[in-house]
Amino acid sequence: MNTDRSWDPRHRDNIFRYGHVGTFETQRTSFYGFGQDEKTGINAFRKLLDLDTAVVFTPSEYNPVLANYTSTYYDLVASGQINNSINNLTNIQQGGGLAERPRVRPVSTAYFGNVGAIQTNYSYSQAEQFRITASTNFDIGGHSLIAGLEYEQRFDRAFGVAGSSLWLLMRNLQNDHMKELDTENPILVYRDGVFQDTINYNRALDLNKPRTFDRNLRIALGLDPDGADQVLAGCGQHSPG
């Protein structure tokens, strides 16, 4: 039996540490536009989407050198040395920050070379071979006969994970059952009995959608696996509605 393993000696079999740059806590606000609600026919400021306003970054303790790329990007934005933003993960990635990206890419080649490269992939393989051979000679009626048996069995097993892509995949799977607004059930905003010209919508839940990862994540966070809490990107933070 032969076995082979490719790993980072620090992370070993903990695949969730590979490519982990840090936690990204997304802050959001509702974005409204004036128009007619199709269900009620009322013209008002209708909620159109949840808009990301900021992403709070906490560097990873597992890959501190790699996390420095994103930390430095935040510092450059805060000091005004680069004209970018940290409003959402797309801003951070387009500006050069690392959000569990598959390759080390510096914030700016003027500041960094290609340092901090680490092992971000994990793989394990096993090859097992079993073989039996047997033979015998015997004589029958003046004839010499040889009989033999040969049996061979082989198993090849392999398992591999791209650590950076794993984080991206998990982020895309979370909240996958509640991407749209529930416009069938508008929520009219009143204050002291007076309509405030505002209509909100909860998230439309599709509980029939295959979502094993999302359900397990919510259970791990102590949330209702079929609830309407939004698990915000890469952080374990949640937001009702």
PDB file of N, CA, C and O in Angstrom, residues 1-5 124-131 153-158:
ATOM      1  N   MET A   1       0.840  -1.183   0.000  1.00  0.00           N
ATOM      2  CA  MET A   1       0.000   0.000   0.000  1.00  0.00           C
ATOM      3  C   MET A   1       0.881   1.240   0.000  1.00  0.00           C
ATOM      4  O   MET A   1       1.808   1.351   0.796  1.00  0.00           O
ATOM      5  N   ASN A   2       0.581   2.167  -0.893  1.00  0.00           N
ATOM      6  CA  ASN A   2       1.312   3.426  -0.981  1.00  0.00           C
ATOM      7  C   ASN A   2       0.375   4.583  -0.682  1.00  0.00           C
ATOM      8  O   ASN A   2      -0.754   4.632  -1.173  1.00  0.00           O
ATOM      9  N   THR A   3       0.840   5.498   0.124  1.00  0.00           N
ATOM     10  CA  THR A   3       0.057   6.698   0.430  1.00  0.00           C
ATOM     11  C   THR A   3       0.899   7.934   0.150  1.00  0.00           C
ATOM     12  O   THR A   3       2.127   7.914   0.259  1.00  0.00           O
ATOM     13  N   ASP A   4       0.205   8.990  -0.225  1.00  0.00           N
ATOM     14  CA  ASP A   4       0.886  10.243  -0.503  1.00  0.00           C
ATOM     15  C   ASP A   4       0.000  11.388  -0.025  1.00  0.00           C
ATOM     16  O   ASP A   4      -1.226  11.338  -0.191  1.00  0.00           O
ATOM     17  N   ARG A   5       0.602  12.387   0.555  1.00  0.00           N
ATOM     18  CA  ARG A   5      -0.156  13.526   1.067  1.00  0.00           C
ATOM     19  C   ARG A   5       0.606  14.806   0.756  1.00  0.00           C
ATOM     20  O   ARG A   5       1.804  14.894   0.989  1.00  0.00           O
ATOM     21  N   TYR A 124      -4.680  14.088  -0.762  1.00  0.00           N
ATOM     22  CA  TYR A 124      -4.329  12.809  -0.141  1.00  0.00           C
ATOM     23  C   TYR A 124      -4.664  11.709  -1.140  1.00  0.00           C
ATOM     24  O   TYR A 124      -5.735  11.712  -1.766  1.00  0.00           O
ATOM     25  N   SER A 125      -3.742  10.792  -1.327  1.00  0.00           N
ATOM     26  CA  SER A 125      -3.989   9.671  -2.240  1.00  0.00           C
ATOM     27  C   SER A 125      -3.491   8.379  -1.613  1.00  0.00           C
ATOM     28  O   SER A 125      -2.544   8.372  -0.821  1.00  0.00           O
ATOM     29  N   GLN A 126      -4.147   7.295  -1.996  1.00  0.00           N
ATOM     30  CA  GLN A 126      -3.787   5.973  -1.470  1.00  0.00           C
ATOM     31  C   GLN A 126      -3.941   4.949  -2.583  1.00  0.00           C
ATOM     32  O   GLN A 126      -4.965   4.894  -3.264  1.00  0.00           O
ATOM     33  N   ALA A 127      -2.918   4.159  -2.781  1.00  0.00           N
ATOM     34  CA  ALA A 127      -2.950   3.080  -3.772  1.00  0.00           C
ATOM     35  C   ALA A 127      -2.686   1.763  -3.047  1.00  0.00           C
ATOM     36  O   ALA A 127      -1.682   1.622  -2.342  1.00  0.00           O
ATOM     37  N   GLU A 128      -3.587   0.838  -3.215  1.00  0.00           N
ATOM     38  CA  GLU A 128      -3.482  -0.454  -2.529  1.00  0.00           C
ATOM     39  C   GLU A 128      -3.636  -1.577  -3.551  1.00  0.00           C
ATOM     40  O   GLU A 128      -4.579  -1.572  -4.348  1.00  0.00           O
ATOM     41  N   GLN A 129      -2.713  -2.523  -3.522  1.00  0.00           N
ATOM     42  CA  GLN A 129      -2.736  -3.626  -4.486  1.00  0.00           C
ATOM     43  C   GLN A 129      -2.584  -4.954  -3.750  1.00  0.00           C
ATOM     44  O   GLN A 129      -1.743  -5.093  -2.857  1.00  0.00           O
ATOM     45  N   PHE A 130      -3.423  -5.894  -4.137  1.00  0.00           N
ATOM     46  CA  PHE A 130      -3.413  -7.226  -3.519  1.00  0.00           C
ATOM     47  C   PHE A 130      -3.344  -8.265  -4.638  1.00  0.00           C
ATOM     48  O   PHE A 130      -4.151  -8.243  -5.569  1.00  0.00           O
ATOM     49  N   ARG A 131      -2.369  -9.181  -4.543  1.00  0.00           N
ATOM     50  CA  ARG A 131      -2.172 -10.143  -5.614  1.00  0.00           C
ATOM     51  C   ARG A 131      -1.871 -11.526  -5.045  1.00  0.00           C
ATOM     52  O   ARG A 131      -1.087 -11.666  -4.107  1.00  0.00           O
ATOM     53  N   GLN A 153      -6.121  -7.502  -7.169  1.00  0.00           N
ATOM     54  CA  GLN A 153      -7.115  -6.503  -6.782  1.00  0.00           C
ATOM     55  C   GLN A 153      -6.398  -5.201  -6.481  1.00  0.00           C
ATOM     56  O   GLN A 153      -5.403  -5.188  -5.766  1.00  0.00           O
ATOM     57  N   ARG A 154      -6.924  -4.087  -7.011  1.00  0.00           N
ATOM     58  CA  ARG A 154      -6.255  -2.805  -6.829  1.00  0.00           C
ATOM     59  C   ARG A 154      -7.293  -1.745  -6.487  1.00  0.00           C
ATOM     60  O   ARG A 154      -8.354  -1.669  -7.111  1.00  0.00           O
ATOM     61  N   PHE A 155      -6.949  -0.907  -5.517  1.00  0.00           N
ATOM     62  CA  PHE A 155      -7.780   0.223  -5.137  1.00  0.00           C
ATOM     63  C   PHE A 155      -6.941   1.499  -5.244  1.00  0.00           C
ATOM     64  O   PHE A 155      -5.813   1.556  -4.735  1.00  0.00           O
ATOM     65  N   ASP A 156      -7.498   2.494  -5.904  1.00  0.00           N
ATOM     66  CA  ASP A 156      -6.868   3.814  -5.983  1.00  0.00           C
ATOM     67  C   ASP A 156      -7.849   4.837  -5.433  1.00  0.00           C
ATOM     68  O   ASP A 156      -8.971   4.972  -5.945  1.00  0.00           O
ATOM     69  N   ARG A 157      -7.432   5.550  -4.416  1.00  0.00           N
ATOM     70  CA  ARG A 157      -8.285   6.563  -3.795  1.00  0.00           C
ATOM     71  C   ARG A 157      -7.541   7.896  -3.775  1.00  0.00           C
ATOM     72  O   ARG A 157      -6.327   7.920  -3.531  1.00  0.00           O
ATOM     73  N   ALA A 158      -8.275   8.964  -3.996  1.00  0.00           N
ATOM     74  CA  ALA A 158      -7.642  10.287  -3.975  1.00  0.00           C
ATOM     75  C   ALA A 158      -8.651  11.323  -3.524  1.00  0.00           C
ATOM     76  O   ALA A 158      -9.853  11.208  -3.805  1.00  0.00           O
TER      77      ALA A 158
END
